[in-house]
Amino acid sequence: MDLFYRIRGEGEPLLLLHGLFGSADNLGGIARLFEEQYQVISVDMRNHGRSPHDGGMSYSEMAEDVIRVMDKEGISEAYVLGHSMGGKAAMQLALSYPDRVKKLIVGDIAPVKYGAHHDSILKGMQEVAEQSPQSRKGAEEILMAYESEPAVLSFLLTNWRRTEEGTWAWRVNLRAIVDEYHNIAAAMHGGPFEKPVLFMRGGNSEYVQAEHRDAILSLFPQAAVRTIENTGHWLHAEKPDMFARAVIRFLSS
């Protein structure tokens, strides 16, 4: 699949892979902090943003999509940073194509199988799609019954957009996400990836736990874990400067 992506800055290539329900736009703030030192390639993952829709959502497919971007741009090897779902895609990329990844940064996700974290959100998004309100405010009123956190609501609603035909719809491929959620929650396999890896976790997040240590080291024996205190799952958005400094220090070491 040919993904949508944008390039900014100059230097060694650094690929940014966003999480579930996100897009390259959500990593724009971080991209700006990196672009003075790196050529930053921010992609819209399949079924997200401006990228094409498809029924598959496996991490092997996502990794192949990113390899296609690298090949198109003539990039033989790159630094790769992924958050959440994008972090799992980045891990699979490193495990499947280790010669194409120079160093890996994983934002607040472990290479393990997760439970159904998004059941309520997905039900709410399906309800919005069924009722098809013709405004973002109308979608918010429906979705509030399923998700009460304002920051999460605001994030999700960036995907409720007016189409070229003039009606409103989800920009993400909701059907594929629902049908393929078992693949999105799946554990990583392959490897091991023997190059340096930095796992960045939010101090208030439950996504990366001490119990995940063995799973991380079995696949990524050179991994280190860094905690950014007083942040949650979106640690790169909550403390972008601290996050960026840690990443740059890791990449330049």
XYZ file of N, CA and C in Angstrom:
759
model
N 0.833 -1.192 0.000
C 0.000 0.000 0.000
C 0.874 1.250 0.000
N 0.516 2.237 -0.789
C 1.242 3.506 -0.834
C 0.656 4.452 0.207
N 1.373 4.667 1.290
C 0.911 5.523 2.370
C 1.096 7.001 2.023
N 0.258 7.836 2.634
C 0.505 9.270 2.596
C 1.586 9.584 3.622
N 2.508 10.472 3.261
C 3.536 10.889 4.217
C 4.035 12.267 3.837
N 4.670 12.925 4.801
C 5.293 14.220 4.535
C 6.714 14.205 5.086
N 7.578 14.978 4.455
C 8.987 15.036 4.832
C 9.344 16.466 5.197
N 10.061 16.630 6.290
C 10.548 17.949 6.681
C 11.943 17.783 7.290
N 12.789 18.803 7.142
C 14.118 18.782 7.729
C 15.140 18.053 6.874
N 16.380 18.086 7.330
C 17.491 17.441 6.641
C 18.353 16.695 7.649
N 19.061 15.691 7.161
C 19.915 14.883 8.016
C 19.594 13.415 7.849
N 19.998 12.612 8.821
C 19.681 11.184 8.771
C 18.167 11.000 8.884
N 17.607 10.033 8.162
C 16.145 9.862 8.173
C 15.620 9.313 9.493
N 14.516 9.900 9.940
C 13.808 9.478 11.147
C 12.338 9.322 10.789
N 11.835 8.098 10.853
C 10.440 7.806 10.546
C 9.594 7.913 11.806
N 8.443 8.593 11.692
C 7.507 8.721 12.806
C 6.216 7.981 12.467
N 5.802 7.061 13.348
C 4.606 6.241 13.136
C 3.626 6.484 14.280
N 2.436 6.980 13.959
C 1.445 7.358 14.955
C 0.651 6.165 15.469
N -0.168 6.427 16.491
C -0.967 5.385 17.113
C -2.369 5.259 16.543
N -3.139 4.363 17.147
C -4.509 4.084 16.719
C -5.358 5.357 16.792
N -6.154 5.582 15.761
C -7.031 6.749 15.586
C -6.258 8.045 15.327
N -4.935 7.966 15.189
C -4.129 9.163 14.973
C -3.822 9.396 13.508
N -2.849 10.268 13.283
C -2.367 10.571 11.935
C -1.029 11.268 12.074
N -0.376 11.521 10.951
C 0.888 12.252 10.973
C 0.708 13.623 11.621
N -0.478 14.213 11.477
C -0.740 15.536 12.061
C -0.563 15.523 13.576
N -0.915 14.412 14.228
C -0.818 14.344 15.680
C 0.621 14.358 16.177
N 1.575 14.028 15.308
C 2.988 14.029 15.685
C 3.704 15.254 15.135
N 2.931 16.243 14.656
C 3.530 17.430 14.056
C 4.401 18.214 15.019
N 3.963 18.325 16.279
C 4.745 19.056 17.264
C 6.090 18.414 17.517
N 6.104 17.091 17.636
C 7.355 16.360 17.830
C 8.228 16.450 16.577
N 7.613 16.344 15.412
C 8.368 16.422 14.160
C 9.140 17.735 14.078
N 8.522 18.829 14.503
C 9.193 20.125 14.449
C 10.410 20.178 15.373
N 10.369 19.426 16.481
C 11.497 19.406 17.401
C 12.664 18.577 16.866
N 12.379 17.708 15.922
C 13.430 16.858 15.352
C 14.001 17.378 14.037
N 13.263 18.226 13.347
C 13.601 18.519 11.962
C 14.881 19.334 11.792
N 15.385 19.970 12.832
C 16.645 20.699 12.700
C 17.834 19.761 12.627
N 17.662 18.519 13.087
C 18.779 17.571 13.096
C 18.552 16.359 12.200
N 17.303 16.087 11.832
C 16.987 14.876 11.083
C 16.052 15.171 9.916
N 16.082 14.284 8.939
C 15.054 14.296 7.890
C 13.883 13.494 8.445
N 12.817 14.180 8.800
C 11.690 13.551 9.487
C 10.629 13.153 8.470
N 10.308 11.853 8.437
C 9.272 11.335 7.545
C 8.096 10.899 8.416
N 7.012 11.668 8.381
C 5.814 11.373 9.172
C 4.776 10.724 8.271
N 4.333 9.525 8.618
C 3.406 8.789 7.757
C 2.021 8.713 8.381
N 1.015 8.627 7.523
C -0.323 8.202 7.937
C -0.382 6.690 7.750
N -0.583 5.947 8.834
C -0.660 4.497 8.738
C -1.898 4.083 7.944
N -1.892 2.868 7.436
C -3.036 2.376 6.659
C -4.339 2.534 7.447
N -5.394 2.879 6.746
C -6.727 3.080 7.338
C -6.806 4.286 8.268
N -5.819 5.177 8.187
C -5.779 6.381 9.004
C -5.399 7.579 8.147
N -5.840 8.762 8.580
C -5.429 9.995 7.916
C -5.745 9.994 6.435
N -4.747 10.380 5.651
C -4.929 10.479 4.201
C -4.494 9.214 3.457
N -4.103 8.193 4.181
C -3.671 6.953 3.545
C -4.869 6.111 3.112
N -4.656 5.199 2.154
C -5.765 4.376 1.650
C -6.356 3.454 2.715
N -7.560 3.021 2.455
C -8.246 2.059 3.314
C -8.088 0.651 2.749
N -8.029 -0.320 3.664
C -7.855 -1.720 3.279
C -8.390 -2.565 4.419
N -8.765 -3.802 4.131
C -9.327 -4.661 5.168
C -8.321 -5.164 6.177
N -7.029 -5.190 5.839
C -6.017 -5.760 6.724
C -5.427 -4.737 7.672
N -5.148 -5.170 8.911
C -4.508 -4.307 9.904
C -3.442 -5.070 10.693
N -2.796 -6.045 10.070
C -1.751 -6.785 10.769
C -0.471 -5.956 10.800
N 0.378 -6.239 11.774
C 1.620 -5.481 11.874
C 2.606 -5.850 10.776
N 2.524 -7.046 10.257
C 3.379 -7.385 9.122
C 3.009 -6.542 7.902
N 1.703 -6.301 7.698
C 1.261 -5.446 6.600
C 1.700 -3.999 6.824
N 1.578 -3.518 8.075
C 1.992 -2.149 8.372
C 3.493 -1.979 8.158
N 4.274 -2.984 8.555
C 5.723 -2.914 8.354
C 6.060 -2.861 6.865
N 5.378 -3.658 6.074
C 5.613 -3.648 4.624
C 5.250 -2.291 4.023
N 4.189 -1.654 4.537
C 3.813 -0.320 4.059
C 4.954 0.674 4.283
N 5.576 0.604 5.454
C 6.654 1.537 5.777
C 7.891 1.243 4.922
N 8.175 -0.019 4.705
C 9.288 -0.372 3.818
C 9.055 0.211 2.426
N 7.828 0.216 1.985
C 7.491 0.780 0.677
C 7.796 2.279 0.635
N 7.497 2.978 1.732
C 7.840 4.400 1.820
C 9.349 4.582 1.750
N 10.081 3.772 2.501
C 11.538 3.877 2.501
C 12.114 3.615 1.118
N 11.593 2.590 0.454
C 12.077 2.264 -0.889
C 11.779 3.404 -1.864
N 10.598 3.980 -1.749
C 10.211 5.072 -2.644
C 11.136 6.267 -2.482
N 11.596 6.509 -1.246
C 12.468 7.647 -0.961
C 13.951 7.291 -1.031
N 14.265 6.050 -1.394
C 15.655 5.630 -1.500
C 16.373 5.568 -0.166
N 15.648 5.232 0.889
C 16.217 5.164 2.237
C 16.553 3.708 2.553
N 17.835 3.424 2.697
C 18.244 2.048 2.972
C 18.130 1.697 4.450
N 18.347 2.689 5.329
C 18.311 2.456 6.766
C 17.855 3.743 7.449
N 17.038 3.624 8.497
C 16.505 4.818 9.158
C 16.347 4.573 10.644
N 16.330 5.659 11.398
C 15.841 5.619 12.766
C 14.314 5.545 12.680
N 13.697 4.801 13.598
C 12.238 4.654 13.574
C 11.692 4.904 14.968
N 10.688 5.786 15.043
C 9.999 6.097 16.297
C 8.517 5.850 16.090
N 7.943 5.020 16.939
C 6.514 4.743 16.852
C 5.847 4.854 18.203
N 4.618 5.372 18.220
C 3.856 5.495 19.461
C 2.652 4.568 19.431
N 2.452 3.801 20.512
C 1.283 2.950 20.682
C 1.173 1.958 19.503
N 0.086 1.978 18.750
C -0.011 1.089 17.585
C 1.172 1.294 16.649
N 1.576 2.545 16.462
C 2.751 2.829 15.636
C 4.019 2.259 16.233
N 4.072 2.175 17.576
C 5.208 1.545 18.229
C 5.272 0.061 17.940
N 4.105 -0.581 17.910
C 4.084 -2.004 17.554
C 4.466 -2.210 16.091
N 3.988 -1.328 15.225
C 4.374 -1.418 13.816
C 5.879 -1.213 13.664
N 6.430 -0.274 14.435
C 7.873 -0.028 14.398
C 8.650 -1.241 14.894
N 8.153 -1.883 15.951
C 8.795 -3.098 16.450
C 8.776 -4.197 15.400
N 7.625 -4.390 14.749
C 7.544 -5.432 13.726
C 8.457 -5.122 12.550
N 8.572 -3.850 12.200
C 9.494 -3.432 11.148
C 10.918 -3.832 11.506
N 11.322 -3.558 12.750
C 12.681 -3.900 13.186
C 12.899 -5.406 13.240
N 11.878 -6.140 13.680
C 12.008 -7.594 13.792
C 12.033 -8.266 12.421
N 11.253 -7.740 11.478
C 11.152 -8.351 10.147
C 12.228 -7.867 9.187
N 12.662 -6.611 9.351
C 13.641 -6.010 8.437
C 14.740 -5.333 9.255
N 15.519 -6.102 10.028
C 16.493 -5.498 10.947
C 17.563 -4.670 10.252
N 17.855 -4.993 9.007
C 18.880 -4.229 8.290
C 18.399 -2.853 7.862
N 17.086 -2.588 7.956
C 16.531 -1.307 7.519
C 16.347 -0.328 8.687
N 16.536 -0.803 9.923
C 16.316 0.028 11.112
C 17.642 0.214 11.841
N 18.048 1.451 11.998
C 19.329 1.768 12.655
C 19.188 1.753 14.171
N 18.203 2.451 14.673
C 17.832 2.434 16.084
C 16.320 2.568 16.157
N 15.745 2.086 17.266
C 14.294 2.046 17.412
C 13.880 2.733 18.700
N 12.851 3.586 18.614
C 12.254 4.201 19.795
C 10.777 3.815 19.826
N 10.323 3.289 20.960
C 8.950 2.809 21.108
C 8.259 3.625 22.192
N 7.170 4.301 21.828
C 6.451 5.149 22.763
C 5.299 4.441 23.453
N 5.464 4.132 24.721
C 4.430 3.653 25.636
C 3.615 2.470 25.118
N 4.325 1.445 24.718
C 3.679 0.193 24.322
C 4.718 -0.917 24.473
N 4.281 -2.115 24.766
C 5.165 -3.265 24.901
C 4.831 -4.281 23.801
N 5.744 -5.220 23.528
C 5.502 -6.195 22.454
C 4.637 -7.363 22.903
N 3.556 -7.066 23.620
C 2.711 -8.099 24.222
C 1.279 -7.956 23.715
N 0.502 -9.001 23.945
C -0.922 -8.949 23.612
C -1.657 -8.156 24.684
N -2.492 -7.230 24.249
C -3.286 -6.423 25.163
C -4.747 -6.859 25.111
N -5.482 -6.491 26.150
C -6.908 -6.773 26.178
C -7.691 -5.792 25.326
N -8.998 -5.868 25.448
C -9.886 -5.024 24.631
C -10.013 -3.645 25.264
N -8.963 -2.828 25.119
C -8.915 -1.508 25.757
C -9.908 -0.524 25.142
N -10.325 -0.761 23.908
C -11.069 0.262 23.176
C -12.512 -0.135 22.878
N -13.049 -1.134 23.583
C -14.403 -1.611 23.272
C -15.434 -0.486 23.345
N -15.411 0.285 24.432
C -16.408 1.338 24.606
C -16.250 2.416 23.529
N -15.021 2.815 23.264
C -14.769 3.833 22.238
C -15.263 3.357 20.880
N -14.970 2.122 20.546
C -15.385 1.596 19.239
C -16.909 1.518 19.132
N -17.574 1.150 20.217
C -19.045 1.139 20.207
C -19.579 2.550 19.980
N -18.959 3.515 20.649
C -19.394 4.891 20.479
C -19.166 5.395 19.071
N -18.017 5.062 18.500
C -17.728 5.492 17.129
C -18.685 4.839 16.138
N -19.041 3.583 16.385
C -20.014 2.918 15.522
C -21.390 3.573 15.638
N -21.742 4.005 16.857
C -23.014 4.689 17.055
C -23.030 6.026 16.317
N -21.912 6.743 16.365
C -21.810 7.993 15.611
C -21.987 7.723 14.120
N -21.326 6.683 13.625
C -21.441 6.361 12.199
C -22.872 6.017 11.821
N -23.572 5.316 12.710
C -24.947 4.915 12.416
C -25.886 6.114 12.403
N -25.709 7.025 13.376
C -26.600 8.192 13.445
C -26.190 9.283 12.466
N -24.902 9.293 12.104
C -24.372 10.206 11.088
C -24.732 11.677 11.316
N -24.384 12.229 12.464
C -24.632 13.660 12.692
C -23.801 14.497 11.717
N -24.339 15.585 11.265
C -23.666 16.383 10.246
C -22.913 17.568 10.862
N -22.231 17.280 11.961
C -21.347 18.259 12.585
C -20.477 17.529 13.598
N -19.354 18.147 13.956
C -18.491 17.560 14.979
C -19.151 17.652 16.351
N -19.893 18.722 16.585
C -20.594 18.867 17.847
C -21.620 17.757 18.036
N -22.341 17.415 16.978
C -23.312 16.328 17.049
C -22.647 14.999 17.344
N -21.486 14.765 16.735
C -20.743 13.527 16.997
C -20.266 13.485 18.441
N -19.837 14.626 18.944
C -19.359 14.695 20.330
C -20.476 14.346 21.307
N -21.668 14.836 21.064
C -22.792 14.574 21.969
C -23.100 13.086 22.057
N -22.947 12.377 20.954
C -23.164 10.923 20.959
C -22.008 10.215 21.660
N -20.781 10.598 21.312
C -19.590 9.906 21.799
C -19.357 10.101 23.294
N -19.884 11.204 23.844
C -19.705 11.487 25.277
C -20.299 10.402 26.162
N -21.267 9.672 25.647
C -21.869 8.589 26.431
C -20.929 7.391 26.554
N -19.897 7.353 25.731
C -18.984 6.214 25.703
C -17.575 6.573 26.173
N -17.230 7.861 26.144
C -15.902 8.318 26.569
C -16.048 9.700 27.188
N -15.670 9.815 28.469
C -15.896 11.067 29.198
C -14.667 11.957 29.280
N -13.475 11.419 28.996
C -12.247 12.199 29.108
C -12.173 13.226 27.977
N -12.155 14.529 28.288
C -12.185 15.553 27.245
C -11.040 15.450 26.234
N -9.830 15.152 26.713
C -8.690 15.083 25.799
C -8.848 13.932 24.807
N -9.365 12.798 25.286
C -9.569 11.643 24.403
C -10.686 11.942 23.405
N -11.768 12.553 23.884
C -12.873 12.938 23.000
C -12.382 13.853 21.882
N -11.620 14.861 22.263
C -11.102 15.812 21.277
C -10.222 15.112 20.250
N -9.388 14.198 20.723
C -8.505 13.435 19.834
C -9.309 12.588 18.848
N -10.293 11.864 19.350
C -11.104 11.002 18.484
C -11.868 11.813 17.446
N -12.383 12.956 17.878
C -13.246 13.757 16.994
C -12.479 14.450 15.874
N -11.154 14.476 15.949
C -10.400 14.991 14.799
C -10.636 14.121 13.564
N -11.146 12.896 13.790
C -11.410 11.976 12.681
C -12.816 12.114 12.097
N -13.688 12.877 12.748
C -15.051 13.071 12.211
C -15.019 14.291 11.306
N -15.077 14.073 9.996
C -14.811 15.140 9.040
C -15.822 15.158 7.899
N -15.934 16.326 7.310
C -16.770 16.466 6.122
C -16.047 15.825 4.934
N -16.755 14.999 4.180
C -16.174 14.325 3.023
C -16.234 15.234 1.796
N -15.601 14.778 0.716
C -15.648 15.539 -0.531
C -17.072 15.665 -1.059
N -17.937 14.712 -0.693
C -19.338 14.750 -1.125
C -20.173 15.707 -0.279
N -19.587 16.242 0.805
C -20.294 17.203 1.636
C -20.940 16.632 2.874
N -20.936 15.305 3.024
C -21.488 14.686 4.232
C -20.352 14.429 5.226
N -20.726 14.067 6.450
C -19.731 13.826 7.497
C -19.545 12.324 7.705
N -18.302 11.917 7.984
C -18.003 10.500 8.201
C -16.662 10.387 8.922
N -16.395 9.197 9.449
C -15.093 8.946 10.061
C -14.022 8.874 8.986
N -12.902 9.560 9.240
C -11.792 9.482 8.296
C -11.049 8.153 8.428
N -11.006 7.593 9.635
C -10.402 6.273 9.800
C -11.333 5.216 9.218
N -10.759 4.072 8.869
C -11.544 2.948 8.372
C -12.055 2.172 9.591
N -13.178 2.628 10.133
C -13.694 2.065 11.379
C -14.009 0.582 11.239
N -14.556 0.172 10.097
C -14.910 -1.225 9.893
C -13.683 -2.132 10.008
N -12.582 -1.723 9.387
C -11.360 -2.523 9.437
C -10.790 -2.563 10.851
N -10.849 -1.435 11.562
C -10.322 -1.398 12.931
C -11.122 -2.329 13.835
N -12.429 -2.323 13.700
C -13.273 -3.215 14.507
C -12.998 -4.679 14.149
N -13.002 -4.976 12.863
C -12.822 -6.364 12.428
C -11.432 -6.903 12.733
N -10.425 -6.029 12.702
C -9.028 -6.452 12.853
C -8.454 -6.106 14.224
N -9.317 -5.781 15.186
C -8.789 -5.344 16.478
C -7.917 -6.419 17.136
N -8.236 -7.682 16.895
C -7.412 -8.752 17.467
C -5.976 -8.669 16.959
N -5.790 -8.218 15.727
C -4.437 -8.041 15.195
C -3.772 -6.791 15.779
N -4.549 -5.736 16.015
C -4.001 -4.514 16.604
C -3.537 -4.775 18.034
N -4.242 -5.659 18.753
C -3.886 -5.970 20.143
C -2.820 -7.056 20.258
N -2.409 -7.649 19.158
C -1.567 -8.847 19.178
C -0.148 -8.579 19.668
N 0.509 -9.648 20.128
C 1.913 -9.600 20.531
C 2.806 -9.622 19.293
N 4.070 -9.205 19.487
C 5.027 -9.198 18.392
C 5.773 -10.535 18.363
N 6.229 -10.909 17.162
C 6.968 -12.156 16.976
C 8.114 -11.933 16.003
N 9.129 -12.780 16.119
C 10.272 -12.707 15.214
C 11.526 -12.307 15.958
N 12.496 -11.879 15.185
C 13.729 -11.371 15.775
C 14.633 -12.459 16.332
N 15.494 -12.116 17.303
C 15.527 -10.821 17.990
C 16.172 -9.710 17.161
N 15.879 -8.475 17.540
C 16.493 -7.299 16.944
C 17.646 -6.891 17.855
N 18.867 -6.951 17.334
C 20.052 -6.827 18.170
C 20.586 -5.408 18.310
N 19.938 -4.438 17.679
C 20.425 -3.059 17.738
C 19.779 -2.308 18.907
N 20.266 -1.096 19.209
C 19.732 -0.355 20.363
C 18.262 0.024 20.213
N 17.534 -0.132 21.316
C 16.109 0.197 21.362
C 15.833 0.976 22.646
N 15.048 2.033 22.532
C 14.626 2.793 23.702
C 13.113 2.718 23.827
N 12.634 2.166 24.939
C 11.213 2.170 25.258
C 10.954 3.373 26.160
N 10.063 4.255 25.720
C 9.681 5.443 26.488
C 8.285 5.195 27.055
N 8.153 5.248 28.368
C 6.853 4.995 28.985
C 6.410 6.202 29.801
N 5.085 6.410 29.849
C 4.526 7.451 30.698
C 4.431 6.965 32.126
N 4.846 7.807 33.086
C 4.841 7.395 34.479
C 3.456 7.073 35.008
N 2.423 7.674 34.419
C 1.050 7.419 34.856
C 0.316 6.424 33.961
N 1.011 5.870 32.999
C 0.390 4.945 32.051
C 0.577 3.502 32.513
N -0.348 2.651 32.135
C -0.258 1.229 32.494
C 0.131 0.342 31.323
N 0.511 0.952 30.211
C 0.791 0.158 29.015
C 2.109 -0.615 29.089
N 3.120 -0.072 29.750
C 4.413 -0.763 29.882
C 4.649 -1.029 31.360
N 4.635 -2.311 31.736
C 4.741 -2.721 33.128
C 6.033 -3.505 33.372
N 6.410 -3.624 34.645
C 7.597 -4.412 34.999
C 7.464 -5.850 34.507
N 6.243 -6.350 34.481
C 6.021 -7.734 34.044
C 6.292 -7.939 32.551
N 6.438 -6.847 31.808
C 6.727 -6.940 30.379
C 8.227 -7.025 30.089
N 9.045 -6.937 31.115
C 10.495 -6.879 30.926
C 11.027 -8.070 30.134
N 10.623 -9.282 30.509
C 11.144 -10.472 29.829
C 10.733 -10.504 28.361
N 9.490 -10.113 28.073
C 9.025 -10.093 26.684
C 9.816 -9.077 25.875
N 10.110 -7.923 26.478
C 10.880 -6.898 25.780
C 12.293 -7.390 25.489
N 12.965 -7.925 26.511
C 14.362 -8.316 26.338
C 14.528 -9.550 25.460
N 13.505 -10.402 25.395
C 13.615 -11.585 24.537
C 13.647 -11.196 23.062
N 12.949 -10.127 22.712
C 12.910 -9.662 21.326
C 13.919 -8.558 21.054
N 14.212 -7.758 22.095
C 15.084 -6.594 21.940
C 16.132 -6.606 23.055
N 17.154 -7.465 22.939
C 18.116 -7.654 24.041
C 18.917 -6.408 24.397
N 18.990 -5.423 23.501
C 19.698 -4.182 23.811
C 18.746 -3.062 24.226
N 17.559 -3.417 24.684
C 16.558 -2.404 25.024
C 16.841 -1.760 26.370
N 16.514 -0.475 26.435
C 16.485 0.273 27.687
C 15.100 0.895 27.823
N 14.662 1.097 29.058
C 13.351 1.692 29.318
C 13.549 3.006 30.060
N 12.930 4.062 29.559
C 13.000 5.386 30.193
C 11.567 5.814 30.526
N 11.357 6.258 31.760
C 10.053 6.731 32.203
C 10.036 8.256 32.240
N 9.016 8.849 31.674
C 8.786 10.287 31.812
C 7.676 10.456 32.839
N 8.062 10.922 33.994
C 7.121 11.015 35.110
C 6.020 12.043 34.832
N 4.890 11.814 35.478
C 3.740 12.727 35.400
C 3.203 12.868 33.977
N 3.315 11.802 33.206
C 2.704 11.767 31.879
C 1.914 10.473 31.749
N 0.938 10.498 30.836
C 0.154 9.312 30.551
C 0.582 8.678 29.240
N -0.390 8.093 28.550
C -0.088 7.356 27.327
C 0.431 8.276 26.216
N -0.062 9.533 26.176
C 0.390 10.471 25.140
C 1.546 11.317 25.676
N 2.572 10.642 26.148
C 3.707 11.303 26.799
C 4.408 12.302 25.878
N 4.444 12.016 24.583
C 5.109 12.916 23.632
C 4.347 14.224 23.464
N 3.039 14.203 23.710
C 2.230 15.420 23.619
C 2.196 16.175 24.948
N 2.312 15.438 26.058
C 2.224 16.063 27.375
C 3.530 16.760 27.761
N 4.663 16.145 27.423
C 5.974 16.751 27.709
C 6.875 16.610 26.481
N 6.533 17.324 25.406
C 7.257 17.135 24.136
C 8.741 17.476 24.215
N 9.099 18.518 24.921
C 10.511 18.898 24.985
C 11.339 17.833 25.694
N 10.845 17.334 26.809
C 11.558 16.287 27.543
C 11.639 15.008 26.718
N 10.532 14.678 26.067
C 10.498 13.497 25.210
C 11.526 13.622 24.084
N 11.526 14.763 23.408
C 12.431 14.966 22.274
C 13.893 14.944 22.717
N 14.195 15.553 23.859
C 15.582 15.548 24.347
C 16.069 14.129 24.618
N 15.207 13.308 25.204
C 15.592 11.920 25.492
C 15.832 11.143 24.203
N 14.971 11.367 23.214
C 15.121 10.673 21.934
C 16.404 11.103 21.237
N 16.654 12.409 21.169
C 17.853 12.912 20.492
C 19.112 12.417 21.190
N 19.090 12.398 22.524
C 20.247 11.887 23.270
C 20.500 10.417 22.924
N 19.432 9.648 22.828
C 19.559 8.228 22.485
C 20.080 8.043 21.053
N 19.548 8.810 20.114
C 19.955 8.654 18.723
C 21.390 9.094 18.493
N 21.856 10.075 19.236
C 23.202 10.606 19.011
C 24.271 9.901 19.826
N 23.861 9.016 20.733
C 24.848 8.336 21.591
C 25.529 7.201 20.844
